[in-house]
Amino acid sequence: MKIEQIYTGCLAQGAYYIVSENEAVIIDPLREVKPYLDRLVKDNVTLKYIFETHFHADFVSGHLDLSKKTGAPIVYGPTAAPEFEAIIAEDNQIFEIGKVKIKVMHTPGHTMESSTYLLIDENGVETAIFTGDTLFLGDVGRPDLAQKATNLTQEDLAGILYDSLQSKIMPLDDSITVYPAHGAGSACGKNMQKET
């Protein structure tokens, strides 16, 4: 198994490339997909899924082009309603990639479809979480950005985010590596650490 963070400093945004055996997934890809396509060819692997942690307001995702060029389906968490073909996963749904698994954890609050992806390694050990804008290093996602998309107030969304963090993420083992969608410099949080 290999996990690679593809970090773009100008956007303070991290995409993730995970390979197990001859299959790969990409989480939150950037708009320019050629580097991902080149990587797939170089590693001689098939892109099995494209995971989106949520609908992004701060950058244009490459998920549609990547799906069109590879045939890999796009996966969103529960409650997402995209205007294009995608798998809308259920909370706790498991996706298999090579010898590893990715478990969907619905973690609304930043947006209502926000989901965290839990990576379970080939030995069945929960290894890493890809938190999108739910949890950063040093901060949590802003609960005020999705107000227009829902009938909820900023306070309502903050409460939902709190519940997501307490019920889904905090119970996980402390040894798990946190891979957020953004680092310091992003408008999605105020107190993010420089580490990514």
mmCIF file with all atom_site columns, N, CA and C in Angstrom, residues 149-181:
data_model
loop_
_atom_site.group_PDB
_atom_site.id
_atom_site.type_symbol
_atom_site.label_atom_id
_atom_site.label_alt_id
_atom_site.label_comp_id
_atom_site.label_asym_id
_atom_site.label_entity_id
_atom_site.label_seq_id
_atom_site.pdbx_PDB_ins_code
_atom_site.Cartn_x
_atom_site.Cartn_y
_atom_site.Cartn_z
_atom_site.occupancy
_atom_site.B_iso_or_equiv
_atom_site.pdbx_formal_charge
_atom_site.auth_seq_id
_atom_site.auth_comp_id
_atom_site.auth_asym_id
_atom_site.auth_atom_id
_atom_site.pdbx_PDB_model_num
ATOM 1  N N  . ALA A 1 149 ? -26.921 26.733 1.166  1.00 0.00 ? 149 ALA A N  1
ATOM 2  C CA . ALA A 1 149 ? -27.324 25.464 0.552  1.00 0.00 ? 149 ALA A CA 1
ATOM 3  C C  . ALA A 1 149 ? -28.322 24.697 1.428  1.00 0.00 ? 149 ALA A C  1
ATOM 4  N N  . THR A 1 150 ? -28.527 25.167 2.644  1.00 0.00 ? 150 THR A N  1
ATOM 5  C CA . THR A 1 150 ? -29.441 24.497 3.565  1.00 0.00 ? 150 THR A CA 1
ATOM 6  C C  . THR A 1 150 ? -30.344 25.529 4.216  1.00 0.00 ? 150 THR A C  1
ATOM 7  N N  . ASN A 1 151 ? -31.266 25.063 5.006  1.00 0.00 ? 151 ASN A N  1
ATOM 8  C CA . ASN A 1 151 ? -32.105 25.967 5.804  1.00 0.00 ? 151 ASN A CA 1
ATOM 9  C C  . ASN A 1 151 ? -31.583 26.043 7.227  1.00 0.00 ? 151 ASN A C  1
ATOM 10 N N  . LEU A 1 152 ? -30.303 25.807 7.386  1.00 0.00 ? 152 LEU A N  1
ATOM 11 C CA . LEU A 1 152 ? -29.696 25.776 8.709  1.00 0.00 ? 152 LEU A CA 1
ATOM 12 C C  . LEU A 1 152 ? -28.864 27.024 8.957  1.00 0.00 ? 152 LEU A C  1
ATOM 13 N N  . THR A 1 153 ? -28.771 27.415 10.218 1.00 0.00 ? 153 THR A N  1
ATOM 14 C CA . THR A 1 153 ? -27.942 28.557 10.594 1.00 0.00 ? 153 THR A CA 1
ATOM 15 C C  . THR A 1 153 ? -26.505 28.093 10.805 1.00 0.00 ? 153 THR A C  1
ATOM 16 N N  . GLN A 1 154 ? -25.621 29.054 10.937 1.00 0.00 ? 154 GLN A N  1
ATOM 17 C CA . GLN A 1 154 ? -24.227 28.752 11.238 1.00 0.00 ? 154 GLN A CA 1
ATOM 18 C C  . GLN A 1 154 ? -24.137 27.985 12.555 1.00 0.00 ? 154 GLN A C  1
ATOM 19 N N  . GLU A 1 155 ? -24.951 28.359 13.519 1.00 0.00 ? 155 GLU A N  1
ATOM 20 C CA . GLU A 1 155 ? -24.950 27.680 14.815 1.00 0.00 ? 155 GLU A CA 1
ATOM 21 C C  . GLU A 1 155 ? -25.426 26.227 14.679 1.00 0.00 ? 155 GLU A C  1
ATOM 22 N N  . ASP A 1 156 ? -26.463 26.027 13.853 1.00 0.00 ? 156 ASP A N  1
ATOM 23 C CA . ASP A 1 156 ? -26.941 24.660 13.604 1.00 0.00 ? 156 ASP A CA 1
ATOM 24 C C  . ASP A 1 156 ? -25.822 23.812 13.008 1.00 0.00 ? 156 ASP A C  1
ATOM 25 N N  . LEU A 1 157 ? -25.164 24.353 11.990 1.00 0.00 ? 157 LEU A N  1
ATOM 26 C CA . LEU A 1 157 ? -24.086 23.611 11.321 1.00 0.00 ? 157 LEU A CA 1
ATOM 27 C C  . LEU A 1 157 ? -22.917 23.352 12.266 1.00 0.00 ? 157 LEU A C  1
ATOM 28 N N  . ALA A 1 158 ? -22.610 24.328 13.146 1.00 0.00 ? 158 ALA A N  1
ATOM 29 C CA . ALA A 1 158 ? -21.536 24.133 14.125 1.00 0.00 ? 158 ALA A CA 1
ATOM 30 C C  . ALA A 1 158 ? -21.881 22.987 15.071 1.00 0.00 ? 158 ALA A C  1
ATOM 31 N N  . GLY A 1 159 ? -23.138 22.888 15.475 1.00 0.00 ? 159 GLY A N  1
ATOM 32 C CA . GLY A 1 159 ? -23.564 21.788 16.332 1.00 0.00 ? 159 GLY A CA 1
ATOM 33 C C  . GLY A 1 159 ? -23.473 20.447 15.633 1.00 0.00 ? 159 GLY A C  1
ATOM 34 N N  . ILE A 1 160 ? -23.856 20.423 14.355 1.00 0.00 ? 160 ILE A N  1
ATOM 35 C CA . ILE A 1 160 ? -23.762 19.191 13.572 1.00 0.00 ? 160 ILE A CA 1
ATOM 36 C C  . ILE A 1 160 ? -22.301 18.781 13.401 1.00 0.00 ? 160 ILE A C  1
ATOM 37 N N  . LEU A 1 161 ? -21.425 19.757 13.138 1.00 0.00 ? 161 LEU A N  1
ATOM 38 C CA . LEU A 1 161 ? -19.989 19.483 13.007 1.00 0.00 ? 161 LEU A CA 1
ATOM 39 C C  . LEU A 1 161 ? -19.429 18.939 14.319 1.00 0.00 ? 161 LEU A C  1
ATOM 40 N N  . TYR A 1 162 ? -19.823 19.548 15.431 1.00 0.00 ? 162 TYR A N  1
ATOM 41 C CA . TYR A 1 162 ? -19.377 19.078 16.748 1.00 0.00 ? 162 TYR A CA 1
ATOM 42 C C  . TYR A 1 162 ? -19.766 17.609 16.941 1.00 0.00 ? 162 TYR A C  1
ATOM 43 N N  . ASP A 1 163 ? -21.018 17.282 16.620 1.00 0.00 ? 163 ASP A N  1
ATOM 44 C CA . ASP A 1 163 ? -21.485 15.900 16.756 1.00 0.00 ? 163 ASP A CA 1
ATOM 45 C C  . ASP A 1 163 ? -20.684 14.950 15.862 1.00 0.00 ? 163 ASP A C  1
ATOM 46 N N  . SER A 1 164 ? -20.384 15.387 14.633 1.00 0.00 ? 164 SER A N  1
ATOM 47 C CA . SER A 1 164 ? -19.588 14.554 13.722 1.00 0.00 ? 164 SER A CA 1
ATOM 48 C C  . SER A 1 164 ? -18.207 14.268 14.299 1.00 0.00 ? 164 SER A C  1
ATOM 49 N N  . LEU A 1 165 ? -17.574 15.311 14.814 1.00 0.00 ? 165 LEU A N  1
ATOM 50 C CA . LEU A 1 165 ? -16.235 15.150 15.377 1.00 0.00 ? 165 LEU A CA 1
ATOM 51 C C  . LEU A 1 165 ? -16.259 14.244 16.599 1.00 0.00 ? 165 LEU A C  1
ATOM 52 N N  . GLN A 1 166 ? -17.232 14.462 17.474 1.00 0.00 ? 166 GLN A N  1
ATOM 53 C CA . GLN A 1 166 ? -17.300 13.685 18.719 1.00 0.00 ? 166 GLN A CA 1
ATOM 54 C C  . GLN A 1 166 ? -17.702 12.232 18.495 1.00 0.00 ? 166 GLN A C  1
ATOM 55 N N  . SER A 1 167 ? -18.641 11.999 17.579 1.00 0.00 ? 167 SER A N  1
ATOM 56 C CA . SER A 1 167 ? -19.166 10.641 17.428 1.00 0.00 ? 167 SER A CA 1
ATOM 57 C C  . SER A 1 167 ? -18.412 9.797  16.400 1.00 0.00 ? 167 SER A C  1
ATOM 58 N N  . LYS A 1 168 ? -17.763 10.425 15.435 1.00 0.00 ? 168 LYS A N  1
ATOM 59 C CA . LYS A 1 168 ? -17.106 9.666  14.365 1.00 0.00 ? 168 LYS A CA 1
ATOM 60 C C  . LYS A 1 168 ? -15.575 9.698  14.453 1.00 0.00 ? 168 LYS A C  1
ATOM 61 N N  . ILE A 1 169 ? -15.008 10.865 14.688 1.00 0.00 ? 169 ILE A N  1
ATOM 62 C CA . ILE A 1 169 ? -13.553 11.000 14.593 1.00 0.00 ? 169 ILE A CA 1
ATOM 63 C C  . ILE A 1 169 ? -12.851 10.801 15.937 1.00 0.00 ? 169 ILE A C  1
ATOM 64 N N  . MET A 1 170 ? -13.360 11.407 16.990 1.00 0.00 ? 170 MET A N  1
ATOM 65 C CA . MET A 1 170 ? -12.700 11.291 18.295 1.00 0.00 ? 170 MET A CA 1
ATOM 66 C C  . MET A 1 170 ? -12.596 9.853  18.818 1.00 0.00 ? 170 MET A C  1
ATOM 67 N N  . PRO A 1 171 ? -13.561 8.975  18.535 1.00 0.00 ? 171 PRO A N  1
ATOM 68 C CA . PRO A 1 171 ? -13.422 7.591  19.020 1.00 0.00 ? 171 PRO A CA 1
ATOM 69 C C  . PRO A 1 171 ? -12.325 6.783  18.318 1.00 0.00 ? 171 PRO A C  1
ATOM 70 N N  . LEU A 1 172 ? -11.805 7.269  17.208 1.00 0.00 ? 172 LEU A N  1
ATOM 71 C CA . LEU A 1 172 ? -10.763 6.544  16.487 1.00 0.00 ? 172 LEU A CA 1
ATOM 72 C C  . LEU A 1 172 ? -9.468  6.517  17.299 1.00 0.00 ? 172 LEU A C  1
ATOM 73 N N  . ASP A 1 173 ? -8.623  5.532  17.033 1.00 0.00 ? 173 ASP A N  1
ATOM 74 C CA . ASP A 1 173 ? -7.359  5.376  17.745 1.00 0.00 ? 173 ASP A CA 1
ATOM 75 C C  . ASP A 1 173 ? -6.434  6.567  17.483 1.00 0.00 ? 173 ASP A C  1
ATOM 76 N N  . ASP A 1 174 ? -5.695  6.958  18.496 1.00 0.00 ? 174 ASP A N  1
ATOM 77 C CA . ASP A 1 174 ? -4.779  8.102  18.377 1.00 0.00 ? 174 ASP A CA 1
ATOM 78 C C  . ASP A 1 174 ? -3.644  7.872  17.399 1.00 0.00 ? 174 ASP A C  1
ATOM 79 N N  . SER A 1 175 ? -3.390  6.623  17.012 1.00 0.00 ? 175 SER A N  1
ATOM 80 C CA . SER A 1 175 ? -2.293  6.320  16.090 1.00 0.00 ? 175 SER A CA 1
ATOM 81 C C  . SER A 1 175 ? -2.652  6.630  14.636 1.00 0.00 ? 175 SER A C  1
ATOM 82 N N  . ILE A 1 176 ? -3.912  6.906  14.360 1.00 0.00 ? 176 ILE A N  1
ATOM 83 C CA . ILE A 1 176 ? -4.358  7.154  12.984 1.00 0.00 ? 176 ILE A CA 1
ATOM 84 C C  . ILE A 1 176 ? -3.805  8.482  12.468 1.00 0.00 ? 176 ILE A C  1
ATOM 85 N N  . THR A 1 177 ? -3.293  8.467  11.244 1.00 0.00 ? 177 THR A N  1
ATOM 86 C CA . THR A 1 177 ? -2.782  9.679  10.601 1.00 0.00 ? 177 THR A CA 1
ATOM 87 C C  . THR A 1 177 ? -3.941  10.465 10.002 1.00 0.00 ? 177 THR A C  1
ATOM 88 N N  . VAL A 1 178 ? -3.940  11.775 10.235 1.00 0.00 ? 178 VAL A N  1
ATOM 89 C CA . VAL A 1 178 ? -4.986  12.658 9.702  1.00 0.00 ? 178 VAL A CA 1
ATOM 90 C C  . VAL A 1 178 ? -4.450  13.348 8.450  1.00 0.00 ? 178 VAL A C  1
ATOM 91 N N  . TYR A 1 179 ? -5.161  13.157 7.337  1.00 0.00 ? 179 TYR A N  1
ATOM 92 C CA . TYR A 1 179 ? -4.826  13.808 6.072  1.00 0.00 ? 179 TYR A CA 1
ATOM 93 C C  . TYR A 1 179 ? -5.965  14.766 5.712  1.00 0.00 ? 179 TYR A C  1
ATOM 94 N N  . PRO A 1 180 ? -5.784  16.064 5.951  1.00 0.00 ? 180 PRO A N  1
ATOM 95 C CA . PRO A 1 180 ? -6.839  17.041 5.659  1.00 0.00 ? 180 PRO A CA 1
ATOM 96 C C  . PRO A 1 180 ? -6.787  17.517 4.207  1.00 0.00 ? 180 PRO A C  1
ATOM 97 N N  . ALA A 1 181 ? -7.857  18.192 3.793  1.00 0.00 ? 181 ALA A N  1
ATOM 98 C CA . ALA A 1 181 ? -7.898  18.734 2.429  1.00 0.00 ? 181 ALA A CA 1
ATOM 99 C C  . ALA A 1 181 ? -7.124  20.041 2.299  1.00 0.00 ? 181 ALA A C  1
#
